[in-house]
Amino acid sequence: MDDEALSNWKLILTPAGEEWSGRARYAAAMYFYRAGEMSAEVLEIYRICSRIDHEDAVDALKAYKMGHAWIEKVERMRRELG
């Protein structure tokens, strides 16, 4: 993994509740979308959650039962970078 990807993983894993965390996660989501690692539907959830710092987009994805492959990737990276 290169430095840019690592930086974006750290951003997208920013804990919910921190000030501006929703926008940070959305910025990283744009990176992963452009890299072809995230679908447009998943990106849309990150966009919707971007102004709600206390809402984790992964929780929203789980609630809407979508983005399963992305959720698995995020959970794996949470363990690896934890």
mmCIF file with all atom_site columns, C-alpha atoms in Angstrom:
data_model
loop_
_atom_site.group_PDB
_atom_site.id
_atom_site.type_symbol
_atom_site.label_atom_id
_atom_site.label_alt_id
_atom_site.label_comp_id
_atom_site.label_asym_id
_atom_site.label_entity_id
_atom_site.label_seq_id
_atom_site.pdbx_PDB_ins_code
_atom_site.Cartn_x
_atom_site.Cartn_y
_atom_site.Cartn_z
_atom_site.occupancy
_atom_site.B_iso_or_equiv
_atom_site.pdbx_formal_charge
_atom_site.auth_seq_id
_atom_site.auth_comp_id
_atom_site.auth_asym_id
_atom_site.auth_atom_id
_atom_site.pdbx_PDB_model_num
ATOM 1  C CA . MET A 1 1  ? 0.000   0.000  0.000  1.00 0.00 ? 1  MET A CA 1
ATOM 2  C CA . ASP A 1 2  ? 1.423   3.385  -0.949 1.00 0.00 ? 2  ASP A CA 1
ATOM 3  C CA . ASP A 1 3  ? 1.455   6.457  1.299  1.00 0.00 ? 3  ASP A CA 1
ATOM 4  C CA . GLU A 1 4  ? -1.583  8.066  -0.355 1.00 0.00 ? 4  GLU A CA 1
ATOM 5  C CA . ALA A 1 5  ? -3.717  4.958  0.089  1.00 0.00 ? 5  ALA A CA 1
ATOM 6  C CA . LEU A 1 6  ? -2.591  4.618  3.709  1.00 0.00 ? 6  LEU A CA 1
ATOM 7  C CA . SER A 1 7  ? -3.438  8.269  4.401  1.00 0.00 ? 7  SER A CA 1
ATOM 8  C CA . ASN A 1 8  ? -6.909  7.786  2.929  1.00 0.00 ? 8  ASN A CA 1
ATOM 9  C CA . TRP A 1 9  ? -7.477  4.620  4.938  1.00 0.00 ? 9  TRP A CA 1
ATOM 10 C CA . LYS A 1 10 ? -6.630  6.534  8.088  1.00 0.00 ? 10 LYS A CA 1
ATOM 11 C CA . LEU A 1 11 ? -9.086  9.275  7.081  1.00 0.00 ? 11 LEU A CA 1
ATOM 12 C CA . ILE A 1 12 ? -11.945 6.930  6.217  1.00 0.00 ? 12 ILE A CA 1
ATOM 13 C CA . LEU A 1 13 ? -11.422 5.154  9.537  1.00 0.00 ? 13 LEU A CA 1
ATOM 14 C CA . THR A 1 14 ? -11.676 8.421  11.502 1.00 0.00 ? 14 THR A CA 1
ATOM 15 C CA . PRO A 1 15 ? -13.946 7.656  14.465 1.00 0.00 ? 15 PRO A CA 1
ATOM 16 C CA . ALA A 1 16 ? -17.448 9.054  14.383 1.00 0.00 ? 16 ALA A CA 1
ATOM 17 C CA . GLY A 1 17 ? -18.032 11.970 16.692 1.00 0.00 ? 17 GLY A CA 1
ATOM 18 C CA . GLU A 1 18 ? -14.830 13.883 16.021 1.00 0.00 ? 18 GLU A CA 1
ATOM 19 C CA . GLU A 1 19 ? -15.357 17.356 14.614 1.00 0.00 ? 19 GLU A CA 1
ATOM 20 C CA . TRP A 1 20 ? -15.269 17.325 10.772 1.00 0.00 ? 20 TRP A CA 1
ATOM 21 C CA . SER A 1 21 ? -14.903 13.536 10.778 1.00 0.00 ? 21 SER A CA 1
ATOM 22 C CA . GLY A 1 22 ? -17.827 13.076 8.382  1.00 0.00 ? 22 GLY A CA 1
ATOM 23 C CA . ARG A 1 23 ? -16.215 15.353 5.824  1.00 0.00 ? 23 ARG A CA 1
ATOM 24 C CA . ALA A 1 24 ? -12.840 13.642 6.273  1.00 0.00 ? 24 ALA A CA 1
ATOM 25 C CA . ARG A 1 25 ? -14.426 10.242 5.674  1.00 0.00 ? 25 ARG A CA 1
ATOM 26 C CA . TYR A 1 26 ? -16.214 11.561 2.586  1.00 0.00 ? 26 TYR A CA 1
ATOM 27 C CA . ALA A 1 27 ? -13.004 13.020 1.157  1.00 0.00 ? 27 ALA A CA 1
ATOM 28 C CA . ALA A 1 28 ? -11.345 9.630  1.566  1.00 0.00 ? 28 ALA A CA 1
ATOM 29 C CA . ALA A 1 29 ? -14.395 7.917  0.076  1.00 0.00 ? 29 ALA A CA 1
ATOM 30 C CA . MET A 1 30 ? -13.934 10.045 -3.056 1.00 0.00 ? 30 MET A CA 1
ATOM 31 C CA . TYR A 1 31 ? -10.370 8.723  -3.301 1.00 0.00 ? 31 TYR A CA 1
ATOM 32 C CA . PHE A 1 32 ? -11.531 5.108  -3.056 1.00 0.00 ? 32 PHE A CA 1
ATOM 33 C CA . TYR A 1 33 ? -14.372 5.705  -5.513 1.00 0.00 ? 33 TYR A CA 1
ATOM 34 C CA . ARG A 1 34 ? -11.993 7.219  -8.075 1.00 0.00 ? 34 ARG A CA 1
ATOM 35 C CA . ALA A 1 35 ? -9.625  4.287  -7.527 1.00 0.00 ? 35 ALA A CA 1
ATOM 36 C CA . GLY A 1 36 ? -12.468 1.912  -8.400 1.00 0.00 ? 36 GLY A CA 1
ATOM 37 C CA . GLU A 1 37 ? -12.612 0.396  -4.923 1.00 0.00 ? 37 GLU A CA 1
ATOM 38 C CA . MET A 1 38 ? -16.036 1.749  -3.986 1.00 0.00 ? 38 MET A CA 1
ATOM 39 C CA . SER A 1 39 ? -19.365 1.818  -5.804 1.00 0.00 ? 39 SER A CA 1
ATOM 40 C CA . ALA A 1 40 ? -21.317 4.987  -6.510 1.00 0.00 ? 40 ALA A CA 1
ATOM 41 C CA . GLU A 1 41 ? -24.056 3.798  -4.137 1.00 0.00 ? 41 GLU A CA 1
ATOM 42 C CA . VAL A 1 42 ? -21.600 3.446  -1.256 1.00 0.00 ? 42 VAL A CA 1
ATOM 43 C CA . LEU A 1 43 ? -20.078 6.839  -2.053 1.00 0.00 ? 43 LEU A CA 1
ATOM 44 C CA . GLU A 1 44 ? -23.564 8.349  -1.871 1.00 0.00 ? 44 GLU A CA 1
ATOM 45 C CA . ILE A 1 45 ? -23.984 7.062  1.682  1.00 0.00 ? 45 ILE A CA 1
ATOM 46 C CA . TYR A 1 46 ? -20.671 8.692  2.617  1.00 0.00 ? 46 TYR A CA 1
ATOM 47 C CA . ARG A 1 47 ? -21.895 11.934 1.001  1.00 0.00 ? 47 ARG A CA 1
ATOM 48 C CA . ILE A 1 48 ? -25.144 11.845 2.961  1.00 0.00 ? 48 ILE A CA 1
ATOM 49 C CA . CYS A 1 49 ? -23.266 11.169 6.208  1.00 0.00 ? 49 CYS A CA 1
ATOM 50 C CA . SER A 1 50 ? -20.573 13.768 5.521  1.00 0.00 ? 50 SER A CA 1
ATOM 51 C CA . ARG A 1 51 ? -22.314 16.538 7.447  1.00 0.00 ? 51 ARG A CA 1
ATOM 52 C CA . ILE A 1 52 ? -23.212 14.296 10.367 1.00 0.00 ? 52 ILE A CA 1
ATOM 53 C CA . ASP A 1 53 ? -19.970 13.810 12.288 1.00 0.00 ? 53 ASP A CA 1
ATOM 54 C CA . HIS A 1 54 ? -21.508 11.376 14.769 1.00 0.00 ? 54 HIS A CA 1
ATOM 55 C CA . GLU A 1 55 ? -22.847 9.038  12.028 1.00 0.00 ? 55 GLU A CA 1
ATOM 56 C CA . ASP A 1 56 ? -20.519 6.335  10.709 1.00 0.00 ? 56 ASP A CA 1
ATOM 57 C CA . ALA A 1 57 ? -21.316 5.616  7.057  1.00 0.00 ? 57 ALA A CA 1
ATOM 58 C CA . VAL A 1 58 ? -20.512 1.938  7.625  1.00 0.00 ? 58 VAL A CA 1
ATOM 59 C CA . ASP A 1 59 ? -23.326 1.740  10.175 1.00 0.00 ? 59 ASP A CA 1
ATOM 60 C CA . ALA A 1 60 ? -25.671 3.322  7.621  1.00 0.00 ? 60 ALA A CA 1
ATOM 61 C CA . LEU A 1 61 ? -24.534 0.835  4.968  1.00 0.00 ? 61 LEU A CA 1
ATOM 62 C CA . LYS A 1 62 ? -25.277 -2.026 7.350  1.00 0.00 ? 62 LYS A CA 1
ATOM 63 C CA . ALA A 1 63 ? -28.710 -0.580 8.140  1.00 0.00 ? 63 ALA A CA 1
ATOM 64 C CA . TYR A 1 64 ? -29.537 -0.304 4.425  1.00 0.00 ? 64 TYR A CA 1
ATOM 65 C CA . LYS A 1 65 ? -28.043 -3.767 3.773  1.00 0.00 ? 65 LYS A CA 1
ATOM 66 C CA . MET A 1 66 ? -25.763 -2.554 1.010  1.00 0.00 ? 66 MET A CA 1
ATOM 67 C CA . GLY A 1 67 ? -22.044 -2.314 0.296  1.00 0.00 ? 67 GLY A CA 1
ATOM 68 C CA . HIS A 1 68 ? -21.172 -5.695 1.812  1.00 0.00 ? 68 HIS A CA 1
ATOM 69 C CA . ALA A 1 69 ? -17.806 -5.981 0.029  1.00 0.00 ? 69 ALA A CA 1
ATOM 70 C CA . TRP A 1 70 ? -16.849 -2.458 1.143  1.00 0.00 ? 70 TRP A CA 1
ATOM 71 C CA . ILE A 1 71 ? -17.917 -3.158 4.742  1.00 0.00 ? 71 ILE A CA 1
ATOM 72 C CA . GLU A 1 72 ? -15.722 -6.274 4.798  1.00 0.00 ? 72 GLU A CA 1
ATOM 73 C CA . LYS A 1 73 ? -12.773 -4.258 3.484  1.00 0.00 ? 73 LYS A CA 1
ATOM 74 C CA . VAL A 1 74 ? -13.282 -1.527 6.107  1.00 0.00 ? 74 VAL A CA 1
ATOM 75 C CA . GLU A 1 75 ? -13.557 -4.054 8.928  1.00 0.00 ? 75 GLU A CA 1
ATOM 76 C CA . ARG A 1 76 ? -10.368 -5.786 7.765  1.00 0.00 ? 76 ARG A CA 1
ATOM 77 C CA . MET A 1 77 ? -8.509  -2.459 7.630  1.00 0.00 ? 77 MET A CA 1
ATOM 78 C CA . ARG A 1 78 ? -9.805  -1.502 11.091 1.00 0.00 ? 78 ARG A CA 1
ATOM 79 C CA . ARG A 1 79 ? -8.202  -4.682 12.430 1.00 0.00 ? 79 ARG A CA 1
ATOM 80 C CA . GLU A 1 80 ? -4.958  -4.169 10.496 1.00 0.00 ? 80 GLU A CA 1
ATOM 81 C CA . LEU A 1 81 ? -4.515  -0.460 11.250 1.00 0.00 ? 81 LEU A CA 1
ATOM 82 C CA . GLY A 1 82 ? -6.380  -0.498 14.570 1.00 0.00 ? 82 GLY A CA 1
#
